[in-house]
Structures are given as structure tokens and as C-alpha cells.
XYZ file of C-alpha atoms in Angstrom:
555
model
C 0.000 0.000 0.000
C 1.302 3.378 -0.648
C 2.059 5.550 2.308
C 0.954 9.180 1.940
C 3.765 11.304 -0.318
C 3.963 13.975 2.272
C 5.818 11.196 4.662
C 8.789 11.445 2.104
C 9.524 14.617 2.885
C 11.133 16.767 6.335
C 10.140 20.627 6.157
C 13.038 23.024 6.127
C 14.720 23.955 9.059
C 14.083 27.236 9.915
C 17.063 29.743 10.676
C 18.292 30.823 14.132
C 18.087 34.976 13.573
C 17.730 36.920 16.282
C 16.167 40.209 15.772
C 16.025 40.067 12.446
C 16.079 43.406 9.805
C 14.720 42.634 6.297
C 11.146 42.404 7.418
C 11.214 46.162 8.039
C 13.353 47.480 5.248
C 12.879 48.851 1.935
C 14.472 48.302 -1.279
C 15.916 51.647 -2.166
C 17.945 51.330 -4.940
C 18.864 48.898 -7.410
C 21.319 45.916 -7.674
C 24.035 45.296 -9.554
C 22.734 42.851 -12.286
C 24.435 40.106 -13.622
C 22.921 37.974 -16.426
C 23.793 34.459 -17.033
C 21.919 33.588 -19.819
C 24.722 33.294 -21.705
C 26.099 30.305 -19.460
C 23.420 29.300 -16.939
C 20.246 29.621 -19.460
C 22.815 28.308 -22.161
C 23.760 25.148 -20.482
C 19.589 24.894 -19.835
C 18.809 24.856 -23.531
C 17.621 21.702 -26.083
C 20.097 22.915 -28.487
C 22.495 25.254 -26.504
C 23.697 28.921 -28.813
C 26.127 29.194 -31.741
C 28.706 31.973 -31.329
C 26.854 33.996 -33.861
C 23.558 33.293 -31.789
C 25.752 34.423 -28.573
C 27.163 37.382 -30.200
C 23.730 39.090 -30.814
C 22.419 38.338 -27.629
C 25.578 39.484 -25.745
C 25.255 42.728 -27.834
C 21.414 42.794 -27.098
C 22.711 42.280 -23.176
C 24.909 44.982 -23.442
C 22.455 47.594 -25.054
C 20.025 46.684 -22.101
C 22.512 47.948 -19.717
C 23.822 44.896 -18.050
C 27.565 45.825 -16.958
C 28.230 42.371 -15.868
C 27.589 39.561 -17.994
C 28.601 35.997 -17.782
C 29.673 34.758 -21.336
C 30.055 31.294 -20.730
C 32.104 28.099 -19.431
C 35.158 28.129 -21.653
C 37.267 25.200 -19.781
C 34.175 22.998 -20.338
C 33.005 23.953 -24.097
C 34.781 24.483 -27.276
C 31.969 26.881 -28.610
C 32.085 29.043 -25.465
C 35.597 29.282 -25.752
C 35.761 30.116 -29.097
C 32.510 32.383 -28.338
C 35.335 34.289 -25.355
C 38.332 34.671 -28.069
C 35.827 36.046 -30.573
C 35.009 39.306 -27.974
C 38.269 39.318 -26.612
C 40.220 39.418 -29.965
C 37.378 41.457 -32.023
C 37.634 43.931 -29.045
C 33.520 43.255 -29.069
C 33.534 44.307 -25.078
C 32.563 47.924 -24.068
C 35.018 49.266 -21.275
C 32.162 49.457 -18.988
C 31.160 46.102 -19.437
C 32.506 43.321 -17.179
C 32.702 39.612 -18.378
C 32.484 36.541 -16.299
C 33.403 33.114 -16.805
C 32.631 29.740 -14.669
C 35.298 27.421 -13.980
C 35.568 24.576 -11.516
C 37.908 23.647 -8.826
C 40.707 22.211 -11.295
C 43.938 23.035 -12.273
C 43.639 22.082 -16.073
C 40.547 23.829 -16.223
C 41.866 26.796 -14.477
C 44.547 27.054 -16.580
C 42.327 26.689 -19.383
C 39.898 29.593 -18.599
C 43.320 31.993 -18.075
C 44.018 30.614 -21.746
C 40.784 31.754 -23.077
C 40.787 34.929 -21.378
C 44.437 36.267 -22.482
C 44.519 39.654 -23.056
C 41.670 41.049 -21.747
C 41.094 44.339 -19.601
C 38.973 43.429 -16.807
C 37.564 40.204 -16.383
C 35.226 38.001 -13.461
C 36.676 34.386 -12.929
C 33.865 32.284 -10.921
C 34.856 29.610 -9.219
C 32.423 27.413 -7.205
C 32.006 23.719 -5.472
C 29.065 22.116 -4.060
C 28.971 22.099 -0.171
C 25.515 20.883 0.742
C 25.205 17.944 3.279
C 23.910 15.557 0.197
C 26.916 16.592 -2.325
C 28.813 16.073 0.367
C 27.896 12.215 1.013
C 26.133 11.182 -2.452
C 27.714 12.628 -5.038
C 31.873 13.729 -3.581
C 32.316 11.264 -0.850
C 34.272 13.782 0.868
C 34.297 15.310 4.476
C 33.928 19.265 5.238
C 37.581 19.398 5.254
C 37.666 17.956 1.858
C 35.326 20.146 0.622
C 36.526 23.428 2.362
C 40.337 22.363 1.113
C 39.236 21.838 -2.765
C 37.533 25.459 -2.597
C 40.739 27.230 -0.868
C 43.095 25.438 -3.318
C 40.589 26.779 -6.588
C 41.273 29.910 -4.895
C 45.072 29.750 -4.468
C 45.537 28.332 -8.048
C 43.002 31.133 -9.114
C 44.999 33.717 -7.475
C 48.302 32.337 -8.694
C 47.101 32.664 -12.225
C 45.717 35.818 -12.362
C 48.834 37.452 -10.558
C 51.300 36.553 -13.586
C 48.957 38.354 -15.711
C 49.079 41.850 -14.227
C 47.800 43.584 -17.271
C 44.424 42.584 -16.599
C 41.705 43.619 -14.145
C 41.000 40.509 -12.153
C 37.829 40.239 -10.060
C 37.020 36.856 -8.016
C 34.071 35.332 -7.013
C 33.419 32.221 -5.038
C 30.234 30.425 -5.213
C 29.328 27.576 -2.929
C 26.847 26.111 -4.802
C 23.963 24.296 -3.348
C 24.475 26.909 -0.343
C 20.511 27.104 0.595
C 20.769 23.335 1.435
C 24.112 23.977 3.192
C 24.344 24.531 7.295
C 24.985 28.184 7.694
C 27.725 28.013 9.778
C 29.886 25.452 7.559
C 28.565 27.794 4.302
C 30.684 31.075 6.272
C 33.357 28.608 7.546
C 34.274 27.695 3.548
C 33.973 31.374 2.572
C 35.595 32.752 5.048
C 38.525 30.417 3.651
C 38.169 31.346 0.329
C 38.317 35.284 1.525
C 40.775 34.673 3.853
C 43.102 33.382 0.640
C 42.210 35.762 -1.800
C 42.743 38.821 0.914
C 40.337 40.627 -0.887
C 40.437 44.647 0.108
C 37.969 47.672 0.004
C 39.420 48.756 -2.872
C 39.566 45.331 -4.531
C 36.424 43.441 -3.591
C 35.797 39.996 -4.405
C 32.399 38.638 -5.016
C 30.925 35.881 -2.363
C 27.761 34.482 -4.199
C 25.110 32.578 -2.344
C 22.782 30.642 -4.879
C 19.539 28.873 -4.173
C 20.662 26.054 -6.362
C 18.030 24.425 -5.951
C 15.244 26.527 -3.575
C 14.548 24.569 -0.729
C 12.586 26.737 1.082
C 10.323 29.604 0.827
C 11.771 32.851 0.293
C 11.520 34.425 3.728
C 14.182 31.266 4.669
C 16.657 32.348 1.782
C 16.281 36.100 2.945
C 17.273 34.748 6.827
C 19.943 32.512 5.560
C 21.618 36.088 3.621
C 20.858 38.225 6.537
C 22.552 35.742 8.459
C 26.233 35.366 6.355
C 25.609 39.391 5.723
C 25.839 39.594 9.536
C 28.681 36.942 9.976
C 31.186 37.259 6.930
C 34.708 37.725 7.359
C 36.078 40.786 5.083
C 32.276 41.600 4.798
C 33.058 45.384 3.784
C 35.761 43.952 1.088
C 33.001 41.637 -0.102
C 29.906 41.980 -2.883
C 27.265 39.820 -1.466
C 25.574 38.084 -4.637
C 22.578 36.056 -4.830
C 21.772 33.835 -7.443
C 18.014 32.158 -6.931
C 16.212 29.464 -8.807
C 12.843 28.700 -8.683
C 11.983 25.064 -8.045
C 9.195 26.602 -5.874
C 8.249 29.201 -7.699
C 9.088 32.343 -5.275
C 12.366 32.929 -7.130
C 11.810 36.721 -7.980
C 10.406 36.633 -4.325
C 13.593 35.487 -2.726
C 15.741 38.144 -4.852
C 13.999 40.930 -3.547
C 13.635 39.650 0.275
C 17.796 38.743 -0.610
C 18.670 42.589 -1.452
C 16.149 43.464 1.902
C 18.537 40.924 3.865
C 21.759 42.758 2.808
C 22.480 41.307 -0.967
C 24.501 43.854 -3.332
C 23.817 41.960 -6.477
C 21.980 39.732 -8.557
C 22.654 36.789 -11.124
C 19.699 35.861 -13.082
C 18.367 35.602 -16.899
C 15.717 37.380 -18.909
C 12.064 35.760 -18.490
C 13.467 33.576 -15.801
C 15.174 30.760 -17.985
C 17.855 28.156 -16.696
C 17.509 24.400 -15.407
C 14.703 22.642 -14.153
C 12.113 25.512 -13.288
C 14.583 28.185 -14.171
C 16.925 31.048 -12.565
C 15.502 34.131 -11.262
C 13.747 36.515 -14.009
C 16.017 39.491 -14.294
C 12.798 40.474 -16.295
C 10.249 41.078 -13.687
C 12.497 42.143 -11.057
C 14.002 45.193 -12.958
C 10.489 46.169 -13.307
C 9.282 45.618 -10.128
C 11.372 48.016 -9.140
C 10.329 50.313 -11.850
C 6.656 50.501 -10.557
C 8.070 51.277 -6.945
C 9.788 54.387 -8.321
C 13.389 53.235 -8.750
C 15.437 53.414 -11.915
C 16.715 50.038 -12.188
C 19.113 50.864 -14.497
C 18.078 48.329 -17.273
C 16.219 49.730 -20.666
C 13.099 47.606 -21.783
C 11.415 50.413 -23.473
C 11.550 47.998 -26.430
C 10.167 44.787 -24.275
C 8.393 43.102 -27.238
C 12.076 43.162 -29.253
C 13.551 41.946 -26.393
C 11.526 39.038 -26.249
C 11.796 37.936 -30.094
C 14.952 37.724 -29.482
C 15.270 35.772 -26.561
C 12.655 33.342 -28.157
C 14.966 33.232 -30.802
C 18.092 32.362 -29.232
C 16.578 30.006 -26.681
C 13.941 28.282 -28.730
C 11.390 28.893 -25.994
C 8.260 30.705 -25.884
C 7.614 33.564 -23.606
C 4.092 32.816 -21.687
C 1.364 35.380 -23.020
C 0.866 35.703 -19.479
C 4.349 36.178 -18.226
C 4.659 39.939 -16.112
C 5.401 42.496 -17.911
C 6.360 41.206 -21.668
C 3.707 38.644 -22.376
C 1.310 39.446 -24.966
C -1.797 39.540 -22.955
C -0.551 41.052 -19.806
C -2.247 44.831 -20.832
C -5.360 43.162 -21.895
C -8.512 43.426 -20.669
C -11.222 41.244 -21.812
C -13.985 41.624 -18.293
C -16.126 44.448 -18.703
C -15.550 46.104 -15.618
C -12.048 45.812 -15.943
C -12.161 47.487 -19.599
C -14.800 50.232 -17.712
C -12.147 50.907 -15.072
C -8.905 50.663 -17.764
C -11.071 53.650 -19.995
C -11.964 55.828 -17.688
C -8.256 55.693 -16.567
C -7.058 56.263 -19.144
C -9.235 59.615 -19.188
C -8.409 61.101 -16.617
C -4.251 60.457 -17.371
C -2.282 63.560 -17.619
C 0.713 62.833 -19.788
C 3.206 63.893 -17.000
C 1.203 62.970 -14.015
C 2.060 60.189 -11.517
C 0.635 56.687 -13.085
C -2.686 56.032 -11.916
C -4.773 53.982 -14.115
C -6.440 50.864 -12.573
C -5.335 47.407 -13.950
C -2.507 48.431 -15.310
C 0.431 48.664 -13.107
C 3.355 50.463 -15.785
C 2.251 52.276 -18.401
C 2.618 50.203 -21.496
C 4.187 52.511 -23.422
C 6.816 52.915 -20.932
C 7.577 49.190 -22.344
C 7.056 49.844 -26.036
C 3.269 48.641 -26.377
C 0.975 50.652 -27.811
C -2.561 50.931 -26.463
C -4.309 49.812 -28.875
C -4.222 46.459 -27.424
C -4.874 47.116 -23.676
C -8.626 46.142 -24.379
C -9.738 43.354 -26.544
C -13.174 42.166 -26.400
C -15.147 39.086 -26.198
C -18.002 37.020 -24.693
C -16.795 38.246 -21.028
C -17.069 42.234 -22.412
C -19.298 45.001 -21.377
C -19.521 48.441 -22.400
C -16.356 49.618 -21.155
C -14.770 47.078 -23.928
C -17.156 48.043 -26.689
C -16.527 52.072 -26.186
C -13.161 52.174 -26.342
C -12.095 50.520 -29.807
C -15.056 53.518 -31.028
C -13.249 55.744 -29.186
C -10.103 55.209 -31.039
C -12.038 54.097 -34.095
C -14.598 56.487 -34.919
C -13.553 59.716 -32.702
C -16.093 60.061 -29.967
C -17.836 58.146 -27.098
C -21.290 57.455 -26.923
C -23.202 58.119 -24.083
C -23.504 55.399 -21.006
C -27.071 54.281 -22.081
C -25.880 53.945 -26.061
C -23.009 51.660 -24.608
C -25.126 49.399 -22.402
C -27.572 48.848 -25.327
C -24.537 48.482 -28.449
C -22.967 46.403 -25.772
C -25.931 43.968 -25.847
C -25.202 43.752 -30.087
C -21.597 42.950 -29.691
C -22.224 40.648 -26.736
C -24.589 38.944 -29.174
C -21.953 38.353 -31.706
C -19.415 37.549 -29.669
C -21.095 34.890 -28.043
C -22.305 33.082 -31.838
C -19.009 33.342 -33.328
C -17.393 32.176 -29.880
C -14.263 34.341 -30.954
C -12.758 37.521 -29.876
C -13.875 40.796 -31.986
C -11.299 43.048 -33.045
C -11.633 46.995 -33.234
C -12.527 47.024 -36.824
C -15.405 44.594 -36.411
C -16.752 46.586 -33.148
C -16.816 49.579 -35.669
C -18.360 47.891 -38.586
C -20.891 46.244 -36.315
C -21.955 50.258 -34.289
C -22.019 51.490 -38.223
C -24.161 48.744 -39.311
C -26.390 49.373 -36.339
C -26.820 52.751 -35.798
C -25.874 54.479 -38.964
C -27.450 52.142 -41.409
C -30.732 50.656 -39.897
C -33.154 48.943 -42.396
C -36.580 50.961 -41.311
C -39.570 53.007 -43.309
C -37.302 56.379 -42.390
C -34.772 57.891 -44.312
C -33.572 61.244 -44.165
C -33.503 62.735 -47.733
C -31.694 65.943 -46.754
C -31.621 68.305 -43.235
C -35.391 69.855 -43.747
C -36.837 66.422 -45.233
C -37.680 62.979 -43.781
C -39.578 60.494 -45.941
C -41.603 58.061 -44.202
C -42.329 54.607 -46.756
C -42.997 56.460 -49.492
C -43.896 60.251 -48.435
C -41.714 62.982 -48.202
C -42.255 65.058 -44.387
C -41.025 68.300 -44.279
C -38.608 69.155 -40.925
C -38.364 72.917 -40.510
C -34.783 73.442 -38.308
C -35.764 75.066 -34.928
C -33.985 78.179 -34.603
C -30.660 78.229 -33.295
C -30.625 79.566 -29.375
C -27.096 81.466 -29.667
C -24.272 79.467 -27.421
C -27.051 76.167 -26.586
C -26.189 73.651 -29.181
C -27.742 71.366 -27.112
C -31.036 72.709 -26.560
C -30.933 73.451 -30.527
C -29.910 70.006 -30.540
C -33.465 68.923 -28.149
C -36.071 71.017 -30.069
C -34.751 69.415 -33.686
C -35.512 66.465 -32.030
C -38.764 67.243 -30.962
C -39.591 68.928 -34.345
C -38.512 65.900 -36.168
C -40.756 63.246 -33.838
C -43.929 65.315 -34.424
C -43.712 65.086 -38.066
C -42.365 60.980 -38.156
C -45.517 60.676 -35.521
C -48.258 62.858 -37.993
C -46.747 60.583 -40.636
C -46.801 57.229 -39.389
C -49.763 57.732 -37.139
C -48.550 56.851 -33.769
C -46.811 58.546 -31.540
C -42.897 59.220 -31.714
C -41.675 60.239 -28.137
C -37.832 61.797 -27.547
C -36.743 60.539 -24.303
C -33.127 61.534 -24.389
C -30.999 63.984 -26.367
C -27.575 64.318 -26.036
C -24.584 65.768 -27.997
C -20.341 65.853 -28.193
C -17.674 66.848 -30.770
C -15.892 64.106 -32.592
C -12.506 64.534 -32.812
C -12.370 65.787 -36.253
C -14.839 68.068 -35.130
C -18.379 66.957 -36.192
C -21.197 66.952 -34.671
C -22.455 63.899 -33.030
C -25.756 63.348 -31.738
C -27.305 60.782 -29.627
C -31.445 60.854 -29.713
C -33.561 57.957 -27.330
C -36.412 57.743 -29.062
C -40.097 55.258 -28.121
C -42.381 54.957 -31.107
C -46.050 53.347 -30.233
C -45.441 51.026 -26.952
C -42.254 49.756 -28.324
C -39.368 50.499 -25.466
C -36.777 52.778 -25.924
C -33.998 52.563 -28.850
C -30.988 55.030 -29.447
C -30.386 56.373 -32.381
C -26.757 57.931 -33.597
C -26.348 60.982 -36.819
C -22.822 62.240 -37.161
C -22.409 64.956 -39.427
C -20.980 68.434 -40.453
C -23.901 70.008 -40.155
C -25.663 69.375 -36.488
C -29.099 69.854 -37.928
C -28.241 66.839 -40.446
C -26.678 64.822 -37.627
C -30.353 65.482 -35.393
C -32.166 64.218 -38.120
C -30.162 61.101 -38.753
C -30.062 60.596 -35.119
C -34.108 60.590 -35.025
C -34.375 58.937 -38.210
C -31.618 55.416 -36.946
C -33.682 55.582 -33.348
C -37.647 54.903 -35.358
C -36.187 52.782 -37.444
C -34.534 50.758 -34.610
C -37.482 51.266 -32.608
C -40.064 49.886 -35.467
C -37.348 46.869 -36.239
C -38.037 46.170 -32.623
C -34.620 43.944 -32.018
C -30.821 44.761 -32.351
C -29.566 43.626 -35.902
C -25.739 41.526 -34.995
C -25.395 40.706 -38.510
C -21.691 41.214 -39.046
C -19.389 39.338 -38.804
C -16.698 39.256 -35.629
């Protein structure tokens, strides 16, 4: 019989950390960044980069703003050696930009990594073991001291290396991988050895990096576990605390930012969160978290979508539609109060003012997207989604109780066809329903309606100087006694309202109940307001007499 899965498992011990600080702090500025996609997402990929697929995503890196950028794993691959040369020799690296390169605890490979990085200015070698309890015993056989010995001797080798090449800028780091599984104290012990060989120096920092190789825990664990070795480092102020997270549970970008609370400098990560298993930490989401909080993070996505081609290029992976920030649906609105809310911010916007419209967290142009997207509509729509493509469509907005009832119509359609409608159809569909209702009225110019067969004269009321819209009422009125005299029941105006489209007609917007038939709108747009009354009164009868809402085009 199987037991219960749960049983498998032990829950993570929790950290001994006395009056802790992250909980109350702030993130106030950014880190420094560090992408690995070039080595960590590489190594992650069905079919890993050619140089010339490396090369344009380096460069892509580099016009981000990423100063720090691991290139790859030269000791261990021919391409990524070859890849090293080629921006070495080609003299492909900016002088603000920093490389890295991963290398084990091993003198030929050591050597090897010194080989392919030969003459150039400043460089990051990264040196790690695994230290965790379960390395340890499954996969090393080896004790602490074994362990702690092979990362000190990395270091002195390392160190030995970089010293007969003085014309370079050499920067360390040490990574004891699998460090969230590790016990704290043995975690500082080996670091504290590596520092305490390197003799790194205020002026000459090396970098200590503390991944979640695999995350163990959730992410207010990780953030004790860096407050912790941030408290009880040796050479702490010659040191860059680094973090590099995965997310095997899912709270990666969680971790990062509860890391930098609990005293982290910097981050290693890759764009939209690729790597092994569940991925590394989405450089992605976190630079713009930190965008929405106020803070420059010092990255440019004001081009998002481009960035994302080409990361789906290079890694042969799709970016989710729903993925924060850079998926394709994430500034869509398809509920209808959502689309209400999203419109009605978007209103009240001024173009310098502090964001503020609901559902949307960053502006999407800030990112490159245009609005045009923001609200889509379908079966789940309401009027807020049916305005606004007529809004950018046809230059004005109806009135609320015209977009309740054409939300009805498109409602209607949407729901047949099943599918989304797209702007163009929501126009098509308001023009074929307001503008061009099958009825006995047609308006044969400003001063004539004819009714079936018979012409009925409209006289224009008599403009009242600086009230369009009472003008606007008594047309109306004029124009429903004579349909009413002609069609022998009465036409009553229940509503008349007006606005300026944005290439300054006149539209009017005229409810109109003919007989005991309820209430239908009717729409006239036109140079000429008197025109635009009479069409108005003319699409509402004929609505009214058709008695339901034509949907007859197509979504």
C-alpha cells in the first residue's frame, strides 16, 4: 500500500536569527545585475547557442545595460571558448562592461579559462564547489575538510594565475553552490577560507555568491539565511554579497527581492526567468518591479516586445502570453468592468502625471506597447470594452445608455461566433447598427424625412445662440412630431444628447419610443448638427419599429 507522499519529505529547518532586519526594510535602490543567460540559461537549452547566436544576444545584453555579464564556461566547451576569443580578440567588449566566466575547482581547467581569457582588460573568474550535506555524502564522498580544502586550493591556483597576468583587471568570485541546502555556519566557515586566501580589500572586492541552487525553502528562509552570512562574513566590507536564486518553488523573484532586503549587493539571473529545471531568477520582472516602486533600475526595456523575439529566438522557448510584464496579454482586458475601469483611466491620465490607471500597473508605453491592445473584447465584455475601440475608431464616445444597449449587439456576436472581436469589427458592427438601420425612415436631406414612401417636411428650430444642445433637443422634438403625424402613432424623444468628434463633427445621440415599443438610441454624425439630429431621429424609429438589435456582421 502506498504511504501518503507527504511522509517522504522533512520541512526546512528554519534559521536561528535573532532580531532580524529585512522584514522592516525597503528596497531603495537597485542591484548590480548580472545575467547568465549566456552560461546558466545556455547550459539549460535543447540545443544550446552558436557563437553567432551568442554574439547578438551578448550585444542585445549589453544595449540593455547589463555591466556584468557571464559569457560562458570556456574550460568545459569548445563553442564558449571560441565564443570568449571572438570578444576578446574582435575587441567586441565595451570598457564598462565586465565579463564573467565559470570554472571549476581544477587546475587544467583553471589554466584553461586563463588561456581563453588572455589579453583582456577586466575580467570576473567564478569559481564554485558544491557544499551541501547531500553533495557532500552522495555525489563527492568527501568530508567538510575535503570540501573546504578543494575550494581554498581553486582559490590559491586562481589567485596564482591571475597574478602573472598583471595587465588585466582581475575580479574573483566564489560560489558555494547548493548553499541554501548547506548549514549556515559550515557555508561562512568555507567562505571565510576562500576570503581569507584571496585577501580581498575595500578597494579590490571579491564577489561571495550565495545561490539557491536548488530553492529549498520559501523565500523568507533564503532572505534569513543572507541576513545571516551578511551579519557573519569575514572581510564583509571587502566583499559583494551576490545572490543567485532558482525557482523550483516558484518564489524565485520573491527570494531576490527579500535577498537585497537581507543585505544582498547583487543579482545573477536571466531574462524571463530561464535556466535548469524551473529556471533562474527573471532578471525580467524584477528590474520592473522596481520600476513601478519608483526606482530606476538601471536596465532599458522600453523595447520589451524586441527583447523578447529575441530571446525566443536564441533560446527556442516561448515567452508565456501571461508572463509579467512582456507577455502578450498582460495589458489586456477582456472583463467588462475591468475594460470600464482601464477607460476611464485612461481619461483622466495627464501625460506627466504620476501613473494612476487601474489594472494596469506600468504604463505600457513605458515598455514599447501601444494601447491599442490594452482592451480586446469578447463574450466576457461590457460596455467599457465596446466604447473604447469607437473611441479610437470612430472619434467620440457614446453616451452610457448607447453603450449598455450596443454592448448587448456585440455581446450577441461575440457569443455566436465564440471568438474575440477586433476593433474594426466593433466599428463595422456600431455602423451597421446605428448608422445604417433597415426601417420606413430615411432622411432625404436636413429639412426632409420620408416616411415609406412620403416625403415630411422638418423645418430646423432656430438656433438659441451658445445652446447647441437645446438646438440640438427642439430638432428632435420637431422631427418626432412630423415621423408621428406621418406614421400615425406617436414618436416620443426621451433623451438627447450631444459631443464633438474629434475631427470636429457633430455627433448626436437621440432615445427615441415609437407606439409602446421600449426605448432605442439612435446615432447621426455629421458636419452640419441639424443633419446629424435628423439622422439621429431617423436610426432611433427605425430601430425602434425593427423592434430587435440587428448583430449581422461578422466578428
Amino acid at each position: 500500500m502506498l504511504r501518503n507522499p507527504a511522509e517522504k519529505y522533512r520541512p526546512f529547518p528554519p534559521v536561528r536569527l535573532t532580531g532580524r532586519k529585512w522584514p522592516g526594510r525597503t528596497i531603495q535602490q537597485a542591484p548590480i545585475w548580472m545575467s547568465t543567460d549566456l552560461r546558466d540559461g545556455n547550459q539549460s537549452l535543447i540545443e544550446p547557442m552558436s557563437i553567432a547566436q551568442k554574439l547578438e544576444f551578448f550585444e542585445m545584453l549589453v544595449a540593455i545595460g547589463f555591466k556584468e555579464i557571464e559569457v560562458g564556461f570556456p574550460s568545459a566547451s569548445q563553442t564558449d571558448f571560441d565564443f570568449v576569443r571572438k570578444l576578446i580578440d574582435e575587441k567586441r567588449i565595451p570598457e564598462d562592461v565586465t565579463i564573467e566566466v565559470l570554472v571549476q575547482s581544477r587546475e587544467d581547467l583553471i589554466a584553461r579559462t586563463f588561456e581563453a581569457l588572455e589579453g583582456v582588460p577586466r575580467a570576473i573568474v567564478h569559481l564554485y564547489n558544491a557544499i551541501a550535506p547531500s553533495f557532500r555524502k552522495i555525489v563527492f564522498n568527501q568530508s567538510k575538510d575535503e570540501v573546504k580544502a578543494l575550494a581554498v586550493e581553486g582559490t590559491r591556483l586562481v589567485k596564482h594565475y591571475a597574478q602573472t597576468r598583471p595587465q588585466t583587471h582581475w575580479i574573483f568570485q566564489y560560489s558555494p553552490e547548493t548553499f541554501s541546502m548547506t548549514e549556515l555556519a559550515f557555508a561562512r566557515e568555507v567562505c571565510d577560507a576562500v576570503a581569507q586566501t584571496w585577501r580581498p580589500t575595500r578597494d579590490h572586492k571579491m564577489i561571495v555568491n550565495l545561490p539557491a541552487t536548488v530553492e529549498a525553502a520559501s523565500p523568507n528562509v533564503y532572505a534569513d539565511q543572507i541576513e545571516w552570512m551578511d551579519r557573519n562574513l569575514g572581510y564583509r566590507d571587502s566583499i559583494v554579497l551576490s545572490v543567485h536564486p532558482h525557482n523550483d518553488r516558484g518564489t524565485a523573484v520573491a527570494a531576490a527581492e527579500m535577498a537585497l532586503l537581507a543585505g544582498a549587493d547583487r543579482i545573477e539571473g536571466c531574462l524571463f526567468g530561464n535556466g535548469e529545471r524551473t529556471g533562474n531568477v527573471d532578471l525580467v520582472t524584477l528590474a520592473m518591479n522596481l520600476y513601478t516602486q519608483g526606482i530606476d533600475p538601471g536596465l532599458d526595456f522600453s523595447d520589451i516586445d524586441a527583447v523578447r523575439r529575441m530571446v525566443e529566438r536564441a533560446n527556442q522557448l516561448p515567452v508565456h502570453p501571461r508572463h509579467p510584464y512582456a507577455g502578450d496579454l498582460v495589458y489586456t482586458a477582456f472583463s467588462g468592468s475591468h475594460q470600464d475601469a482601464i477607460r476611464k483611466g485612461f481619461a483622466q491620465q495627464a501625460p506627466d502625471a504620476v501613473w494612476e490607471v487601474p489594472y494596469l500597473p506600468v504604463d505600457p508605453s513605458d515598455v514599447g506597447r501601444s494601447y491599442d491592445a490594452v482592451i480586446r473584447v469578447n463574450s466576457q465584455s461590457g460596455k467599457g470594452g465596446s466604447t473604447y475601440p469607437l473611441e479610437r475608431g470612430m472619434g467620440f464616445t457614446p453616451p452610457r445608455r448607447v453603450q449598455i444597449e450596443f454592448s448587448h449587439a456585440v455581446q450577441a456576436v461575440a457569443d455566436t461566433s465564440g471568438a474575440e472581436m477586433t476593433g474594426e469589427a466593433i466599428c463595422a458592427l456600431f455602423a451597421r447598427e446605428y448608422f445604417e438601420p433597415i426601417g420606413p425612415a430615411r432622411r432625404v436631406n436636413a429639412s426632409t424625412v420620408r416616411w415609406e414612401n412620403r416625403d415630411v417636411s422638418v423645418a430646423a428650430a432656430k438656433r438659441a445662440e451658445g445652446e447647441p444642445q437645446q438646438h440640438h433637443e427642439q430638432h428632435a422634438q420637431q422631427v418626432a412630431r412630423a415621423i408621428s403625424a406621418a406614421a400615425g402613432q406617436p414618436v416620443e424623444v426621451t433623451s438627447v444628447e450631444s459631443s464633438r468628434t474629434v475631427d470636429g463633427r457633430t455627433a448626436v445621440f437621440v432615445g427615441c419610443r415609437v407606439g409602446e415599443q421600449g426605448v432605442r438610441y439612435g446615432v447621426g454624425v455629421s458636419e452640419d448638427s441639424s443633419a446629424a439630429v435628423v439622422d439621429a431621429m431617423v436610426s432611433a424609429v427605425n430601430r425602434a419599429e425593427r423592434k430587435e438589435i440587428d448583430c449581422r456582421v461578422a466578428a
